[in-house]
Amino acid sequence: MSSTSTTSAAAEFSRRRQTPLQQVQHQLHGRPWLSPLFLLLVAFVAFFISTPTFLTPSSMGILLQQTAVVAALAVGQTLIILTAGIDLSVGAVMVLSMMVMASLAQDGGMPGLLALIIGVAFATIAGLLNGILVTRINLPPFIVTLGTLSIFTAIALLYSGGASIQASHLPRLLNVLGEGFGIGAFRLTWGIVVVVLIYAVMAFVLSQTAWGRYVYAVGDDAESARLSGVPSRRILLGVYTVAGLIYGIAAWILIGRAGAATPNAIPDANLASITAVVIGGTSLFGGRGRLIGTLIGALIVQTFAFGLSQLGVDQQWRVLATGVLVIIAVAIDQWIRKVKA
Amino acid sequence: MSTIERLPLTHDAIPDDRRHIYDADPVLTARDIGISFGRVIGLDGVSLDLYKGEVLAVIGDNGAGKSTLIKCLTGAYLPDSGAIHLEGKRVHFRRPQDARDAGIETVYQQLAVIPALDIASNLYLGREERRSGILGSVFRMLDKGGMEKRAGQSVQDLGIQTIQNMSQAVETLSGGQRQAVAVARAAAFGSKVVVLDEPTAALGVKESGMVLQMVKQLRDSGLAVILISHNMPHVWEVADRIHIQRLGGCAGVITPTSHDMGEGVAIMTGAKTVEDAA
Ligand SMILES: Nc1ncnc2c1ncn2[C@@H]1O[C@H](COP(=O)(O)OP(=O)(O)OP(=O)(O)O)[C@@H](O)[C@H]1O
Ligand SMILES: [Mg+2]
């Protein structure tokens, strides 16, 4: 096709001049994680200027450790939100899994590895159950996970009797993710390493495999995906199951981080994970978003919380700041969606 | 091989140079297909034969059951009753993917493209190709570059100039360009039957002409084409036979030489029957 005389109207159209704002919109459309990255950098600079202790190796290590659990949960949440679903049972699944593995291994009751495997299996099955309810009974994910949120929480409490299990009663394997290594004052835990691995693996799966492509397709337009030959239900079922598996691993990280298995650890896990996903540029309407955005989103949430607390700002103001961030993020998403070629 | 009795053909209404198409057995047959949606009857016992190398047009008023018919043939709907045979073998398509695996490609009326994915991803959706070697077999890694290149090639082969950049997201395309993507996908991968449900509805004059050209190309390469259209001049231009769908049933099968457009429309609306008009 060498002829220039047949240039289509379409090509003509795309060469039209765009205003700077339209260009920004276009860039963000292709790279939805750009705006959260910018926000993260702004937050870093602001806290660096206002708080001398913020950008120090030890502070950064603590920031990452605090981010680890929510960042892990947010991977599962991202998968589900990409399919235009939502998971309100993240925290409940993690706590259930954590209480199961800790109770089983308590005071040498069961080898750590076996307890860990059973605990993670519980989380995986919990995810599968959510998936079955969504795909087979065709209930909206919001309703399904609202129900299982209560169910899993109740089971965890009944099972554990509401009591915490201290790290000293647990085998080393269950605590090991809280241990780590330091590079000077900058301390990384094995839990952080595991989170990085989860991100690397899932980012590969989402961007480089057919399964990942189907996740986006199902989330964007489930009926078109089905007509195009995508096994929509199987993909959805897989997404909820993999999310459950990841929540199980998050439970393991949490024991190491908290130094105990506690039924009411991280009470805001649901909102924190959803917030990280949304701030990270993943659309609540499905089909759009990147895992790297979620990682940045989780870091933003923690950076604000950590930075503001170092500034001595009251807890209530930190919550308020998070709320404002979420609304801004969703507003930006809506704007990006209106992009023209 | 086939034990299914053919539906009668009016041989005198088929031009001599096209008559050889009907010597072989039909590639696709449907008998007494029925489906209802709750109390709404979608199809009330519809039969059709589709031959290799022919264009079978399906016309009918809105709601006559044209889309429902082809959805039953292509696995999008599971008919309540009736039988479908492909090359003489009974088939039970439970999902659109089953029909595609059997060589039937469809452009549905609602297009079934994924706006968030790019053009190449849409063309290869459901039939992704993996990298060679360990990257593909163990890590299941997609051959994105290869698929993009081949997508560009097939679009070019089809003479579609309105879509150019294969990595452009489909949502940034116009309605007509999206339609071109959907048609290109069906044309590139159909190996036995290509079904097009109003493929020119959103297209300009030039682009419609291209789609009709493509339909003729597919037919000449030995595929069977089902074309649903409300555009009578298009139908009379490319069709070998015309299946008239009316109120969920088949009101008759005519050819562009046996009846003119006015008579076709009259049968479609129930003003005449095939016999009156002949
Ligand atoms: N999924 C469905 N649920 C309920 N009713 C349906 C469904 N699909 C089709 N119908 C009904 O079946 C009948 C035939 O519809 P169909 O879409 O096949 O018409 P059509 O001939 O393709 O019309 P058009 O020219 O408008 O595309 C209509 O009465 C429609 O309401
Ligand atoms: Mg229709």
Short mmCIF file of N, CA, C and O in Angstrom, two decimals, chain A residues 158-265:
data_model
loop_
_atom_site.label_atom_id
_atom_site.label_comp_id
_atom_site.label_asym_id
_atom_site.label_seq_id
_atom_site.Cartn_x
_atom_site.Cartn_y
_atom_site.Cartn_z
N LEU A 158 -15.23 -17.94 65.34
CA LEU A 158 -15.68 -19.15 66.01
C LEU A 158 -14.52 -20.13 66.18
O LEU A 158 -14.32 -20.73 67.23
N TYR A 159 -13.74 -20.25 65.11
CA TYR A 159 -12.65 -21.21 65.09
C TYR A 159 -11.57 -20.84 66.09
O TYR A 159 -11.04 -21.70 66.80
N SER A 160 -11.26 -19.54 66.17
CA SER A 160 -10.14 -19.13 67.03
C SER A 160 -10.61 -18.74 68.42
O SER A 160 -9.79 -18.48 69.30
N GLY A 161 -11.92 -18.68 68.61
CA GLY A 161 -12.44 -18.23 69.89
C GLY A 161 -12.11 -16.76 70.13
O GLY A 161 -12.11 -16.29 71.26
N GLY A 162 -11.76 -16.06 69.09
CA GLY A 162 -11.46 -14.64 69.20
C GLY A 162 -10.10 -14.35 69.81
O GLY A 162 -9.73 -13.20 70.01
N ALA A 163 -9.33 -15.40 70.11
CA ALA A 163 -8.05 -15.19 70.79
C ALA A 163 -6.90 -15.06 69.80
O ALA A 163 -6.91 -15.68 68.74
N SER A 164 -5.91 -14.25 70.16
CA SER A 164 -4.71 -14.12 69.34
C SER A 164 -3.74 -15.24 69.69
O SER A 164 -3.78 -15.81 70.77
N ILE A 165 -2.87 -15.55 68.72
CA ILE A 165 -1.81 -16.52 68.96
C ILE A 165 -0.48 -15.82 68.74
O ILE A 165 -0.21 -15.32 67.65
N GLN A 166 0.30 -15.73 69.81
CA GLN A 166 1.56 -14.99 69.71
C GLN A 166 2.59 -15.76 68.90
O GLN A 166 2.57 -17.00 68.84
N ALA A 167 3.50 -15.02 68.30
CA ALA A 167 4.53 -15.61 67.46
C ALA A 167 5.35 -16.65 68.21
O ALA A 167 5.80 -17.64 67.64
N SER A 168 5.54 -16.43 69.51
CA SER A 168 6.38 -17.35 70.29
C SER A 168 5.78 -18.76 70.35
O SER A 168 6.47 -19.72 70.63
N HIS A 169 4.46 -18.88 70.08
CA HIS A 169 3.83 -20.19 70.09
C HIS A 169 3.81 -20.84 68.71
O HIS A 169 3.23 -21.91 68.54
N LEU A 170 4.41 -20.15 67.74
CA LEU A 170 4.32 -20.63 66.36
C LEU A 170 5.68 -21.11 65.86
O LEU A 170 6.71 -20.60 66.30
N PRO A 171 5.68 -22.07 64.94
CA PRO A 171 6.95 -22.51 64.36
C PRO A 171 7.59 -21.38 63.55
O PRO A 171 6.92 -20.47 63.10
N ARG A 172 8.89 -21.50 63.37
CA ARG A 172 9.64 -20.42 62.72
C ARG A 172 9.12 -20.13 61.31
O ARG A 172 9.02 -18.97 60.91
N LEU A 173 8.73 -21.19 60.59
CA LEU A 173 8.31 -21.00 59.20
C LEU A 173 7.17 -19.97 59.08
O LEU A 173 7.13 -19.18 58.15
N LEU A 174 6.25 -19.99 60.05
CA LEU A 174 5.12 -19.07 59.95
C LEU A 174 5.53 -17.63 60.27
O LEU A 174 4.84 -16.69 59.89
N ASN A 175 6.64 -17.46 60.97
CA ASN A 175 7.10 -16.10 61.32
C ASN A 175 8.16 -15.57 60.39
O ASN A 175 8.50 -14.39 60.44
N VAL A 176 8.69 -16.44 59.53
CA VAL A 176 9.93 -16.12 58.85
C VAL A 176 9.80 -14.90 57.92
O VAL A 176 10.79 -14.19 57.69
N LEU A 177 8.59 -14.62 57.44
CA LEU A 177 8.46 -13.49 56.50
C LEU A 177 8.61 -12.14 57.20
O LEU A 177 8.75 -11.11 56.54
N GLY A 178 8.59 -12.15 58.56
CA GLY A 178 8.84 -10.91 59.29
C GLY A 178 10.33 -10.68 59.48
O GLY A 178 10.78 -9.59 59.83
N GLU A 179 11.12 -11.75 59.28
CA GLU A 179 12.57 -11.59 59.36
C GLU A 179 13.08 -11.00 58.06
O GLU A 179 12.35 -10.94 57.07
N GLY A 180 14.32 -10.60 58.09
CA GLY A 180 14.81 -10.01 56.85
C GLY A 180 16.28 -9.73 56.89
O GLY A 180 17.03 -10.39 57.62
N PHE A 181 16.67 -8.78 56.12
CA PHE A 181 18.08 -8.43 56.00
C PHE A 181 18.18 -6.93 55.84
O PHE A 181 17.24 -6.28 55.37
N GLY A 182 19.29 -6.38 56.26
CA GLY A 182 19.44 -4.93 56.18
C GLY A 182 20.55 -4.54 55.23
O GLY A 182 21.54 -5.25 55.08
N ILE A 183 20.34 -3.43 54.57
CA ILE A 183 21.41 -2.81 53.81
C ILE A 183 21.63 -1.49 54.52
O ILE A 183 20.92 -0.53 54.31
N GLY A 184 22.54 -1.49 55.48
CA GLY A 184 22.69 -0.35 56.37
C GLY A 184 21.46 -0.28 57.26
O GLY A 184 21.01 -1.29 57.79
N ALA A 185 20.89 0.92 57.35
CA ALA A 185 19.71 1.09 58.19
C ALA A 185 18.43 0.72 57.45
O ALA A 185 17.35 0.69 58.02
N PHE A 186 18.58 0.44 56.15
CA PHE A 186 17.44 0.10 55.31
C PHE A 186 17.17 -1.38 55.45
O PHE A 186 17.96 -2.23 55.03
N ARG A 187 16.03 -1.71 56.09
CA ARG A 187 15.76 -3.12 56.37
C ARG A 187 14.62 -3.64 55.51
O ARG A 187 13.55 -3.04 55.43
N LEU A 188 14.88 -4.76 54.84
CA LEU A 188 13.84 -5.41 54.05
C LEU A 188 13.49 -6.73 54.71
O LEU A 188 14.36 -7.43 55.23
N THR A 189 12.21 -7.07 54.69
CA THR A 189 11.80 -8.38 55.22
C THR A 189 11.61 -9.35 54.06
O THR A 189 11.44 -8.95 52.91
N TRP A 190 11.59 -10.63 54.38
CA TRP A 190 11.31 -11.64 53.35
C TRP A 190 9.88 -11.47 52.83
O TRP A 190 9.58 -11.79 51.70
N GLY A 191 9.03 -10.93 53.70
CA GLY A 191 7.66 -10.66 53.28
C GLY A 191 7.62 -9.70 52.10
O GLY A 191 6.87 -9.90 51.14
N ILE A 192 8.49 -8.66 52.14
CA ILE A 192 8.54 -7.71 51.04
C ILE A 192 9.01 -8.41 49.76
O ILE A 192 8.47 -8.18 48.67
N VAL A 193 9.99 -9.30 49.94
CA VAL A 193 10.50 -10.04 48.78
C VAL A 193 9.38 -10.88 48.16
O VAL A 193 9.21 -10.91 46.93
N VAL A 194 8.58 -11.53 49.02
CA VAL A 194 7.47 -12.34 48.51
C VAL A 194 6.48 -11.47 47.75
O VAL A 194 5.99 -11.84 46.67
N VAL A 195 6.18 -10.29 48.30
CA VAL A 195 5.24 -9.39 47.62
C VAL A 195 5.77 -9.00 46.24
O VAL A 195 5.03 -9.02 45.24
N VAL A 196 7.05 -8.69 46.18
CA VAL A 196 7.64 -8.32 44.89
C VAL A 196 7.51 -9.48 43.90
O VAL A 196 7.17 -9.30 42.73
N LEU A 197 7.74 -10.71 44.39
CA LEU A 197 7.60 -11.88 43.53
C LEU A 197 6.16 -12.03 43.02
O LEU A 197 5.94 -12.32 41.84
N ILE A 198 5.19 -11.85 43.94
CA ILE A 198 3.78 -11.96 43.52
C ILE A 198 3.49 -10.97 42.40
O ILE A 198 2.86 -11.30 41.40
N TYR A 199 3.96 -9.74 42.59
CA TYR A 199 3.72 -8.71 41.56
C TYR A 199 4.37 -9.10 40.24
O TYR A 199 3.76 -8.97 39.17
N ALA A 200 5.62 -9.59 40.32
CA ALA A 200 6.33 -9.93 39.09
C ALA A 200 5.59 -11.04 38.34
O ALA A 200 5.35 -10.94 37.13
N VAL A 201 5.21 -12.09 39.07
CA VAL A 201 4.56 -13.23 38.43
C VAL A 201 3.22 -12.81 37.83
O VAL A 201 2.92 -13.07 36.66
N MET A 202 2.39 -12.11 38.63
CA MET A 202 1.06 -11.77 38.14
C MET A 202 1.11 -10.71 37.03
O MET A 202 0.28 -10.73 36.12
N ALA A 203 2.08 -9.81 37.10
CA ALA A 203 2.20 -8.82 36.02
C ALA A 203 2.55 -9.53 34.72
O ALA A 203 2.02 -9.20 33.65
N PHE A 204 3.40 -10.55 34.82
CA PHE A 204 3.73 -11.34 33.63
C PHE A 204 2.49 -12.05 33.09
O PHE A 204 2.18 -11.99 31.90
N VAL A 205 1.78 -12.71 34.00
CA VAL A 205 0.60 -13.47 33.59
C VAL A 205 -0.42 -12.54 32.92
O VAL A 205 -0.98 -12.86 31.87
N LEU A 206 -0.64 -11.37 33.52
CA LEU A 206 -1.66 -10.46 32.97
C LEU A 206 -1.26 -9.87 31.62
O LEU A 206 -2.10 -9.69 30.75
N SER A 207 0.02 -9.58 31.45
CA SER A 207 0.40 -8.88 30.23
C SER A 207 0.92 -9.79 29.13
O SER A 207 0.92 -9.41 27.96
N GLN A 208 1.35 -11.00 29.48
CA GLN A 208 2.02 -11.83 28.47
C GLN A 208 1.30 -13.12 28.11
O GLN A 208 1.76 -13.84 27.24
N THR A 209 0.24 -13.47 28.82
CA THR A 209 -0.42 -14.75 28.51
C THR A 209 -1.85 -14.52 28.01
O THR A 209 -2.44 -13.45 28.21
N ALA A 210 -2.38 -15.55 27.38
CA ALA A 210 -3.75 -15.48 26.88
C ALA A 210 -4.72 -15.32 28.05
O ALA A 210 -5.70 -14.57 27.97
N TRP A 211 -4.43 -16.01 29.16
CA TRP A 211 -5.31 -15.91 30.33
C TRP A 211 -5.45 -14.45 30.76
O TRP A 211 -6.54 -13.96 31.04
N GLY A 212 -4.31 -13.75 30.82
CA GLY A 212 -4.33 -12.35 31.21
C GLY A 212 -5.17 -11.51 30.26
O GLY A 212 -5.97 -10.67 30.68
N ARG A 213 -5.02 -11.78 28.98
CA ARG A 213 -5.79 -11.04 27.98
C ARG A 213 -7.29 -11.30 28.19
O ARG A 213 -8.11 -10.39 28.06
N TYR A 214 -7.64 -12.53 28.51
CA TYR A 214 -9.05 -12.88 28.72
C TYR A 214 -9.62 -12.16 29.95
O TYR A 214 -10.79 -11.81 29.98
N VAL A 215 -8.78 -11.98 30.97
CA VAL A 215 -9.23 -11.27 32.17
C VAL A 215 -9.70 -9.86 31.78
O VAL A 215 -10.79 -9.42 32.17
N TYR A 216 -8.89 -9.20 30.97
CA TYR A 216 -9.27 -7.86 30.51
C TYR A 216 -10.53 -7.92 29.63
O TYR A 216 -11.43 -7.10 29.76
N ALA A 217 -10.57 -8.91 28.74
CA ALA A 217 -11.71 -9.01 27.81
C ALA A 217 -13.01 -9.24 28.56
O ALA A 217 -14.02 -8.59 28.30
N VAL A 218 -12.99 -10.16 29.53
CA VAL A 218 -14.20 -10.46 30.29
C VAL A 218 -14.65 -9.23 31.07
O VAL A 218 -15.84 -8.93 31.16
N GLY A 219 -13.68 -8.50 31.62
CA GLY A 219 -14.03 -7.32 32.41
C GLY A 219 -14.56 -6.19 31.55
O GLY A 219 -15.41 -5.42 31.97
N ASP A 220 -14.06 -6.10 30.34
CA ASP A 220 -14.46 -4.99 29.48
C ASP A 220 -15.85 -5.22 28.91
O ASP A 220 -16.68 -4.32 28.88
N ASP A 221 -16.11 -6.41 28.42
CA ASP A 221 -17.40 -6.71 27.82
C ASP A 221 -17.59 -8.23 27.82
O ASP A 221 -17.13 -8.93 26.92
N ALA A 222 -18.28 -8.71 28.85
CA ALA A 222 -18.36 -10.16 29.08
C ALA A 222 -19.05 -10.87 27.91
O ALA A 222 -18.60 -11.93 27.48
N GLU A 223 -20.13 -10.27 27.38
CA GLU A 223 -20.87 -10.94 26.31
C GLU A 223 -20.05 -10.99 25.01
O GLU A 223 -20.00 -12.02 24.35
N SER A 224 -19.40 -9.86 24.68
CA SER A 224 -18.56 -9.86 23.49
C SER A 224 -17.42 -10.87 23.64
O SER A 224 -17.05 -11.53 22.68
N ALA A 225 -16.88 -10.94 24.85
CA ALA A 225 -15.79 -11.89 25.08
C ALA A 225 -16.28 -13.31 24.83
O ALA A 225 -15.62 -14.11 24.17
N ARG A 226 -17.46 -13.62 25.31
CA ARG A 226 -18.03 -14.96 25.13
C ARG A 226 -18.24 -15.24 23.64
O ARG A 226 -17.87 -16.30 23.13
N LEU A 227 -18.81 -14.26 22.93
CA LEU A 227 -19.04 -14.44 21.50
C LEU A 227 -17.72 -14.55 20.73
O LEU A 227 -17.67 -15.14 19.66
N SER A 228 -16.65 -13.97 21.28
CA SER A 228 -15.36 -14.05 20.62
C SER A 228 -14.62 -15.33 20.97
O SER A 228 -13.46 -15.50 20.60
N GLY A 229 -15.25 -16.18 21.75
CA GLY A 229 -14.62 -17.46 22.05
C GLY A 229 -13.83 -17.49 23.34
O GLY A 229 -13.04 -18.40 23.56
N VAL A 230 -14.02 -16.50 24.20
CA VAL A 230 -13.34 -16.52 25.49
C VAL A 230 -14.19 -17.32 26.47
O VAL A 230 -15.39 -17.06 26.60
N PRO A 231 -13.61 -18.29 27.15
CA PRO A 231 -14.38 -19.06 28.13
C PRO A 231 -14.61 -18.24 29.40
O PRO A 231 -13.95 -18.42 30.42
N SER A 232 -15.56 -17.30 29.31
CA SER A 232 -15.73 -16.27 30.34
C SER A 232 -15.88 -16.83 31.75
O SER A 232 -15.24 -16.36 32.69
N ARG A 233 -16.73 -17.84 31.89
CA ARG A 233 -16.99 -18.34 33.24
C ARG A 233 -15.76 -18.97 33.87
O ARG A 233 -15.49 -18.79 35.05
N ARG A 234 -15.02 -19.71 33.02
CA ARG A 234 -13.82 -20.37 33.53
C ARG A 234 -12.79 -19.32 33.95
O ARG A 234 -12.09 -19.48 34.95
N ILE A 235 -12.71 -18.25 33.19
CA ILE A 235 -11.76 -17.18 33.52
C ILE A 235 -12.14 -16.54 34.86
O ILE A 235 -11.31 -16.36 35.75
N LEU A 236 -13.44 -16.25 35.02
CA LEU A 236 -13.91 -15.63 36.26
C LEU A 236 -13.62 -16.54 37.46
O LEU A 236 -13.12 -16.09 38.49
N LEU A 237 -13.94 -17.81 37.28
CA LEU A 237 -13.71 -18.76 38.37
C LEU A 237 -12.23 -18.78 38.73
O LEU A 237 -11.86 -18.77 39.91
N GLY A 238 -11.37 -18.77 37.71
CA GLY A 238 -9.93 -18.77 37.92
C GLY A 238 -9.47 -17.52 38.66
O GLY A 238 -8.66 -17.58 39.58
N VAL A 239 -10.03 -16.38 38.28
CA VAL A 239 -9.65 -15.11 38.90
C VAL A 239 -9.94 -15.13 40.40
O VAL A 239 -9.09 -14.78 41.22
N TYR A 240 -11.15 -15.57 40.77
CA TYR A 240 -11.50 -15.58 42.19
C TYR A 240 -10.64 -16.57 42.96
O TYR A 240 -10.27 -16.33 44.11
N THR A 241 -10.31 -17.70 42.33
CA THR A 241 -9.50 -18.71 43.00
C THR A 241 -8.07 -18.22 43.21
O THR A 241 -7.51 -18.36 44.31
N VAL A 242 -7.48 -17.63 42.17
CA VAL A 242 -6.12 -17.11 42.29
C VAL A 242 -6.08 -16.00 43.33
O VAL A 242 -5.15 -15.91 44.14
N ALA A 243 -7.13 -15.16 43.35
CA ALA A 243 -7.19 -14.09 44.35
C ALA A 243 -7.16 -14.70 45.75
O ALA A 243 -6.42 -14.25 46.62
N GLY A 244 -7.94 -15.78 45.95
CA GLY A 244 -7.95 -16.44 47.25
C GLY A 244 -6.57 -16.94 47.64
O GLY A 244 -6.11 -16.75 48.77
N LEU A 245 -5.90 -17.55 46.67
CA LEU A 245 -4.54 -18.05 46.92
C LEU A 245 -3.62 -16.92 47.38
O LEU A 245 -2.86 -17.06 48.34
N ILE A 246 -3.74 -15.78 46.73
CA ILE A 246 -2.88 -14.64 47.08
C ILE A 246 -3.23 -14.13 48.49
O ILE A 246 -2.34 -13.78 49.27
N TYR A 247 -4.53 -14.13 48.84
CA TYR A 247 -4.90 -13.70 50.20
C TYR A 247 -4.29 -14.65 51.23
O TYR A 247 -3.92 -14.22 52.33
N GLY A 248 -4.18 -15.94 50.89
CA GLY A 248 -3.56 -16.91 51.80
C GLY A 248 -2.09 -16.58 52.03
O GLY A 248 -1.59 -16.65 53.15
N ILE A 249 -1.40 -16.20 50.95
CA ILE A 249 0.01 -15.82 51.09
C ILE A 249 0.12 -14.53 51.90
O ILE A 249 1.01 -14.38 52.74
N ALA A 250 -0.85 -13.61 51.69
CA ALA A 250 -0.86 -12.37 52.48
C ALA A 250 -1.01 -12.68 53.96
O ALA A 250 -0.43 -12.00 54.82
N ALA A 251 -1.79 -13.73 54.28
CA ALA A 251 -1.97 -14.12 55.69
C ALA A 251 -0.63 -14.52 56.30
O ALA A 251 -0.31 -14.17 57.44
N TRP A 252 0.15 -15.23 55.52
CA TRP A 252 1.47 -15.66 55.98
C TRP A 252 2.37 -14.43 56.23
O TRP A 252 3.05 -14.34 57.25
N ILE A 253 2.32 -13.48 55.29
CA ILE A 253 3.12 -12.26 55.45
C ILE A 253 2.68 -11.50 56.71
O ILE A 253 3.49 -10.99 57.47
N LEU A 254 1.36 -11.48 56.92
CA LEU A 254 0.81 -10.71 58.05
C LEU A 254 1.27 -11.27 59.40
O LEU A 254 1.57 -10.51 60.32
N ILE A 255 1.33 -12.61 59.52
CA ILE A 255 1.79 -13.18 60.79
C ILE A 255 3.20 -12.68 61.11
O ILE A 255 3.50 -12.25 62.23
N GLY A 256 4.07 -12.70 60.09
CA GLY A 256 5.43 -12.23 60.29
C GLY A 256 5.49 -10.76 60.65
O GLY A 256 6.22 -10.34 61.53
N ARG A 257 4.66 -10.00 59.98
CA ARG A 257 4.66 -8.55 60.18
C ARG A 257 4.11 -8.18 61.57
O ARG A 257 4.66 -7.34 62.26
N ALA A 258 3.01 -8.84 61.97
CA ALA A 258 2.34 -8.47 63.22
C ALA A 258 2.95 -9.19 64.41
O ALA A 258 2.68 -8.82 65.56
N GLY A 259 3.72 -10.24 64.15
CA GLY A 259 4.30 -10.99 65.27
C GLY A 259 3.25 -11.77 66.02
O GLY A 259 3.44 -12.18 67.16
N ALA A 260 2.10 -11.98 65.39
CA ALA A 260 1.03 -12.74 66.02
C ALA A 260 -0.05 -13.00 64.99
O ALA A 260 -0.09 -12.35 63.95
N ALA A 261 -0.91 -13.97 65.28
CA ALA A 261 -2.11 -14.16 64.46
C ALA A 261 -3.28 -13.63 65.26
O ALA A 261 -3.62 -14.16 66.31
N THR A 262 -3.86 -12.54 64.79
CA THR A 262 -4.92 -11.85 65.53
C THR A 262 -6.17 -11.74 64.66
O THR A 262 -6.08 -11.29 63.52
N PRO A 263 -7.32 -12.14 65.19
CA PRO A 263 -8.54 -12.09 64.37
C PRO A 263 -8.87 -10.68 63.89
O PRO A 263 -9.46 -10.52 62.82
N ASN A 264 -8.52 -9.65 64.63
CA ASN A 264 -8.89 -8.30 64.18
C ASN A 264 -7.70 -7.49 63.67
O ASN A 264 -7.66 -6.28 63.79
N ALA A 265 -6.73 -8.21 63.07
CA ALA A 265 -5.61 -7.49 62.47
C ALA A 265 -6.09 -6.80 61.19
O ALA A 265 -6.94 -7.32 60.48
#
